[in-house]
XYZ file of C-alpha atoms in Angstrom:
397
model
C 23.341 -12.646 -3.604
C 20.991 -16.011 -1.940
C 19.871 -13.507 0.342
C 18.901 -10.506 -1.786
C 16.828 -13.518 -3.676
C 15.775 -15.573 -0.372
C 13.666 -12.456 1.092
C 11.581 -11.523 -1.448
C 11.069 -14.373 -2.591
C 10.071 -15.922 1.202
C 7.880 -12.462 1.851
C 6.182 -13.287 -1.625
C 5.044 -16.794 -0.535
C 4.326 -15.330 2.958
C 1.848 -12.920 1.029
C 0.866 -16.017 -0.956
C -0.005 -18.251 2.303
C -1.684 -14.947 4.128
C -4.034 -14.593 1.430
C -5.347 -17.970 0.586
C -8.324 -17.337 2.422
C -11.407 -19.691 2.712
C -12.430 -16.934 -0.214
C -9.732 -17.949 -2.667
C -10.313 -21.632 -1.788
C -14.428 -21.624 -2.320
C -15.724 -18.719 -4.535
C -14.067 -19.659 -7.368
C -15.877 -22.833 -7.301
C -19.483 -20.757 -7.250
C -17.872 -18.832 -9.965
C -17.203 -21.593 -12.026
C -20.340 -22.936 -11.469
C -22.171 -20.091 -12.445
C -20.444 -18.657 -15.167
C -17.280 -21.121 -15.749
C -14.026 -19.799 -16.924
C -15.583 -16.271 -17.740
C -16.702 -15.893 -13.470
C -13.024 -17.458 -12.743
C -11.644 -14.933 -14.835
C -13.398 -12.203 -12.894
C -12.447 -13.622 -9.817
C -8.833 -14.317 -10.538
C -7.844 -11.017 -12.391
C -8.397 -8.414 -10.068
C -7.975 -10.569 -7.193
C -4.198 -11.086 -8.164
C -3.468 -7.849 -9.614
C -5.040 -5.780 -6.430
C -2.838 -7.876 -4.010
C 0.490 -7.532 -6.291
C -0.602 -4.170 -7.299
C -0.714 -3.069 -3.469
C 2.866 -4.005 -3.121
C 4.093 -2.128 -6.334
C 2.181 1.069 -5.773
C 2.426 1.904 -1.454
C 5.728 2.623 -0.514
C 7.029 1.300 3.069
C 6.194 4.783 4.658
C 3.102 5.014 2.710
C 2.709 1.938 4.540
C 3.475 2.619 7.949
C 1.659 5.797 7.949
C -1.829 3.950 6.716
C -0.619 1.566 9.893
C -0.823 4.169 12.458
C -3.912 6.599 10.955
C -6.136 3.360 10.286
C -5.528 1.042 12.644
C -8.749 0.618 14.062
C -10.229 -0.464 10.760
C -7.291 -2.987 10.076
C -8.406 -4.604 13.317
C -11.849 -4.559 12.018
C -10.615 -6.155 8.810
C -8.545 -9.143 11.002
C -11.013 -9.512 13.371
C -13.290 -10.301 10.934
C -11.300 -12.439 8.565
C -10.292 -15.105 11.750
C -14.171 -15.178 12.294
C -14.781 -15.960 8.319
C -11.710 -18.565 8.581
C -13.187 -20.165 11.671
C -16.683 -20.342 10.270
C -15.509 -21.916 7.424
C -13.501 -24.106 9.253
C -16.773 -25.527 11.229
C -18.432 -25.924 7.888
C -15.742 -28.199 6.645
C -15.660 -30.413 9.995
C -19.316 -30.287 9.289
C -18.592 -32.081 6.134
C -16.626 -34.533 7.716
C -19.384 -35.919 9.300
C -22.962 -35.100 7.413
C -24.224 -38.226 5.762
C -24.252 -36.747 2.417
C -20.674 -35.085 2.524
C -21.905 -31.680 1.740
C -20.981 -28.789 3.944
C -24.224 -28.027 4.696
C -24.159 -27.867 8.696
C -21.603 -28.467 11.648
C -23.163 -31.138 13.709
C -21.645 -31.452 17.231
C -18.912 -32.201 18.608
C -16.777 -32.743 15.505
C -17.693 -28.765 14.201
C -16.532 -27.203 17.425
C -13.717 -29.919 18.194
C -11.759 -29.197 14.698
C -11.952 -25.691 15.038
C -11.170 -25.430 18.531
C -8.045 -27.592 17.496
C -7.482 -25.146 14.827
C -7.041 -22.136 16.252
C -5.142 -22.635 19.401
C -2.538 -24.552 16.591
C -2.838 -20.562 14.942
C -2.627 -18.673 17.938
C 0.270 -21.047 19.277
C 1.993 -20.324 15.861
C 1.210 -16.734 15.932
C 3.993 -16.539 18.600
C 6.593 -17.692 16.260
C 9.201 -15.047 15.900
C 9.450 -12.255 12.963
C 12.233 -14.449 10.754
C 10.143 -17.541 10.982
C 7.479 -16.156 8.893
C 9.177 -16.384 4.991
C 9.710 -19.693 5.620
C 6.419 -20.575 7.267
C 4.959 -18.827 4.164
C 7.245 -21.147 1.622
C 6.270 -24.099 4.046
C 2.378 -23.959 3.724
C 2.340 -22.495 0.028
C 4.608 -26.006 -0.487
C 2.047 -27.878 1.149
C -0.509 -26.209 -1.731
C 1.775 -26.849 -4.748
C 2.515 -30.452 -3.003
C -1.597 -30.999 -3.720
C -0.832 -30.014 -7.480
C 0.506 -33.633 -8.016
C -2.904 -35.372 -6.545
C -5.011 -33.127 -8.343
C -3.403 -33.028 -11.676
C -4.496 -30.526 -14.624
C -7.135 -33.069 -16.295
C -10.448 -31.418 -14.508
C -9.684 -28.222 -15.539
C -10.439 -29.639 -19.146
C -14.005 -30.262 -17.909
C -14.744 -26.799 -17.073
C -17.102 -25.195 -19.592
C -16.043 -21.691 -20.967
C -19.533 -19.847 -20.006
C -20.884 -22.233 -17.027
C -23.123 -24.871 -16.590
C -26.525 -25.179 -18.008
C -29.851 -23.772 -16.254
C -26.883 -21.029 -14.604
C -27.145 -17.568 -14.755
C -26.718 -15.802 -18.000
C -23.383 -14.089 -19.163
C -25.171 -10.419 -19.042
C -25.383 -11.225 -14.888
C -21.573 -11.999 -14.485
C -20.948 -8.462 -15.940
C -23.225 -6.565 -13.453
C -21.371 -8.307 -10.728
C -17.905 -7.772 -12.314
C -17.638 -4.234 -10.742
C -18.095 -4.792 -7.021
C -15.913 -7.723 -7.220
C -13.193 -5.581 -8.647
C -14.003 -2.975 -6.116
C -13.560 -5.238 -3.551
C -10.315 -7.699 -4.844
C -8.704 -4.080 -5.928
C -8.951 -2.295 -2.334
C -9.056 -4.971 0.216
C -5.825 -5.667 0.867
C -4.815 -2.057 1.597
C -6.609 -2.857 5.065
C -4.880 -5.926 5.694
C -1.718 -5.820 8.100
C -0.155 -9.036 6.942
C 0.258 -7.239 3.417
C 1.395 -3.977 5.089
C 3.977 -6.426 7.479
C 4.860 -7.939 4.196
C 5.719 -4.760 2.343
C 7.785 -3.215 5.142
C 10.098 -6.098 5.773
C 10.747 -6.971 2.357
C 13.697 -6.061 0.801
C 12.535 -5.642 -3.161
C 8.704 -5.127 -3.959
C 8.913 -7.775 -6.270
C 7.962 -10.143 -3.756
C 4.481 -8.844 -4.612
C 5.395 -10.252 -8.094
C 6.148 -13.600 -6.810
C 2.681 -13.463 -5.156
C 1.085 -12.434 -8.132
C 2.474 -15.744 -9.735
C 2.686 -18.444 -6.984
C -1.029 -17.018 -5.877
C -2.287 -17.903 -9.336
C -1.215 -21.144 -9.055
C -2.657 -21.755 -5.289
C -6.241 -20.132 -7.059
C -5.775 -22.422 -10.207
C -5.968 -25.439 -8.017
C -9.390 -24.503 -6.608
C -10.648 -24.618 -10.331
C -8.891 -28.135 -10.471
C -10.892 -29.750 -7.242
C -13.729 -27.907 -7.757
C -14.118 -29.371 -11.045
C -13.683 -33.025 -9.296
C -16.469 -32.565 -7.134
C -16.334 -29.579 -4.907
C -16.087 -29.962 -1.246
C -18.004 -33.422 -1.597
C -16.152 -35.193 1.098
C -16.040 -38.368 -0.602
C -14.130 -36.730 -3.732
C -11.890 -34.496 -1.387
C -8.485 -36.077 -2.061
C -5.669 -36.005 1.583
C -3.518 -33.502 0.084
C -6.471 -31.469 -0.759
C -7.514 -31.127 2.995
C -4.302 -30.595 4.118
C -4.279 -27.557 1.690
C -7.237 -26.834 2.759
C -6.698 -27.084 6.767
C -2.850 -25.425 6.443
C -3.847 -22.562 4.480
C -6.820 -22.017 6.908
C -4.353 -22.163 10.023
C -1.548 -20.068 8.714
C -4.151 -17.598 7.377
C -5.828 -17.222 11.193
C -2.154 -17.536 12.951
C -1.192 -14.051 10.851
C -4.169 -12.327 11.584
C -4.236 -13.354 15.207
C -0.509 -12.275 15.538
C -1.054 -8.401 13.596
C -3.702 -8.496 15.864
C -1.982 -9.022 19.123
C 0.456 -6.410 17.804
C -1.925 -3.901 16.481
C -2.106 -0.383 18.262
C -5.493 -0.797 19.448
C -7.170 -2.133 21.341
C -4.560 -0.823 24.363
C -4.938 -3.487 26.767
C -3.637 -6.873 26.597
C -7.522 -8.215 27.676
C -9.410 -6.113 25.138
C -6.995 -7.650 22.624
C -7.472 -11.459 23.644
C -11.437 -10.453 23.483
C -10.815 -8.842 19.873
C -9.242 -12.443 18.885
C -11.682 -15.034 20.804
C -14.849 -13.307 20.264
C -14.860 -13.533 16.527
C -12.944 -16.717 16.752
C -15.832 -18.121 18.873
C -18.407 -16.025 16.729
C -17.246 -17.955 13.557
C -18.000 -20.916 14.966
C -21.560 -19.963 15.970
C -22.279 -18.360 12.031
C -22.713 -22.112 11.382
C -25.194 -23.412 14.012
C -27.071 -20.328 13.675
C -27.174 -20.904 9.778
C -28.575 -24.900 10.870
C -30.528 -23.567 13.898
C -32.022 -21.081 11.231
C -32.717 -23.029 8.364
C -30.084 -20.913 6.865
C -27.586 -22.582 4.022
C -24.367 -22.373 5.033
C -23.079 -21.224 1.529
C -25.617 -17.934 2.214
C -24.100 -17.660 5.386
C -20.556 -17.753 3.392
C -21.850 -15.145 0.801
C -22.976 -12.725 3.615
C -19.169 -12.885 5.091
C -18.122 -12.316 1.628
C -20.270 -9.269 1.424
C -17.761 -7.459 3.742
C -14.817 -7.535 1.423
C -17.380 -6.715 -1.566
C -18.536 -3.897 0.359
C -18.023 -2.618 3.923
C -14.259 -3.004 3.610
C -13.194 -1.630 0.081
C -15.878 1.289 0.963
C -13.758 2.313 3.630
C -10.903 2.273 1.622
C -12.367 4.197 -1.077
C -13.546 6.837 0.953
C -11.075 6.943 4.154
C -7.711 6.646 2.199
C -7.499 7.646 -1.124
C -4.721 10.496 -1.712
C -5.707 13.915 -2.493
C -8.502 16.814 -0.620
C -11.250 14.355 -0.739
C -10.288 11.885 1.617
C -12.849 11.526 4.344
C -11.286 12.364 7.754
C -11.626 9.396 10.384
C -13.690 11.549 12.536
C -16.600 10.025 14.969
C -19.225 11.949 12.258
C -18.061 10.597 9.257
C -17.567 7.290 10.643
C -20.793 6.897 11.619
C -22.155 8.534 8.477
C -20.139 5.911 6.628
C -21.744 2.979 9.260
C -25.379 4.079 8.129
C -24.786 3.939 4.439
C -23.486 0.697 3.967
C -26.021 -0.785 6.623
C -28.430 1.040 3.596
C -26.554 -0.593 0.971
C -25.922 -3.922 2.625
C -29.426 -5.464 1.751
C -28.787 -4.566 -1.982
C -25.167 -5.925 -1.934
C -26.853 -9.155 -0.278
C -29.752 -9.882 -2.963
C -27.113 -9.222 -5.650
C -24.986 -12.147 -4.315
C -27.072 -14.473 -2.740
C -30.377 -14.291 -4.752
C -27.978 -13.468 -7.843
C -30.253 -10.174 -8.944
C -26.835 -9.035 -9.943
C -28.519 -6.074 -11.791
C -28.509 -4.409 -7.924
C -25.021 -4.669 -7.169
C -23.443 -1.603 -9.358
C -26.022 0.526 -7.258
C -23.759 0.599 -3.797
C -20.943 1.306 -6.005
C -22.659 3.949 -7.678
C -23.427 5.426 -4.305
C -20.474 5.170 -2.945
C -18.843 7.227 -5.567
C -21.549 9.760 -5.414
C -20.405 10.523 -1.833
C -17.005 10.473 -2.513
C -17.123 12.985 -5.363
C -20.197 15.119 -4.734
C -19.889 15.770 -1.399
C -17.670 18.773 -0.689
C -14.123 18.150 0.538
C -13.701 17.771 4.370
C -12.978 21.091 6.211
C -10.033 21.042 8.636
C -7.517 18.756 6.515
C -7.637 14.876 7.350
C -7.335 14.533 11.221
C -7.930 11.053 12.538
C -10.041 9.655 15.520
C -6.613 9.370 16.955
C -6.895 13.065 17.692
C -10.484 13.387 18.924
C -11.344 9.937 20.799
C -7.820 8.095 21.408
C -9.109 4.918 18.888
C -6.277 5.450 16.610
C -2.461 5.888 17.127
C 0.777 4.890 16.715
C 1.943 1.319 16.844
C 3.682 0.042 19.490
C 7.341 -0.766 19.098
C 6.217 -4.325 19.322
C 3.778 -3.885 16.993
C 6.312 -1.792 14.216
């Protein structure tokens, strides 16, 4: 009886910890700043429902097939996710030594030493055996819950319903909402950590556990955001522990998936897929400072991958039915060209808050899906044409 309850509980909290990225720990602050509680709702509802819904909609057999047929895309997803967390760690480390306490840049050496230490810990943690991961998820989520005892609920009462004065209008939120929903509903399908939980849990209700616990964690972001955001002079020690442990855990689980993914095929290539994004994430902070780009702008550029690139891939290459694109070189190249062409619209919408531009990429993705004739010859994969994809190794399974 205890094992029957403990298995889905453990894997549910594993998903909570693996999905508590720098997105969930900072984007709600931006949404609340612009649109108040309405902005938080647009962030939180599709985020929770998208991830929980993945577990209820995706069978174990379907999960195994998707991990096999879309191995390359999942590796890219995990690699960019590692880079994103490392960028945020370096940004946060810069805040620790900034005279103004603002996470604007990452001056050396703190901006390198902290992320370097965290990636070493994450790589070592990624070597933990399979049976340890649900317990680690419980532990890391427990750290986040403990932060609530320090922050309390009082700050939530200071958040306005419709955003602060001189912020974008409510109408601009509804232009932004479709692409936010699009990203949060579809991105979980490329996350190998969610697929691992789906294949290992004894009950789909693990994802119900995730939905409840993850909402509690992102509500914590709203609470400490209301007390000053990531300003170091207002950041409680418990919140800092929450941020760092969640970031390390997220990096660790994705490093583990990169090590176990069926592609790339050589050990050296797998090491590069881990180290290059990790170093690149830190360099992104230094590049932002060098070129005079606000680090929050770079943060939003990273976010665009999860609002356009990855959900567009899922929408075109992974849905059931005859209109699913085959993962062939030609279709992947066409996809890349389309996303690059649409990226400036998404970037302008996210960064300059010209949110009326954001529905345009979604409309064009829908046009590609419904207007183009169904592909001929079934849904063959790149594996059949170029050896890029492939079945998981026994270790990866």
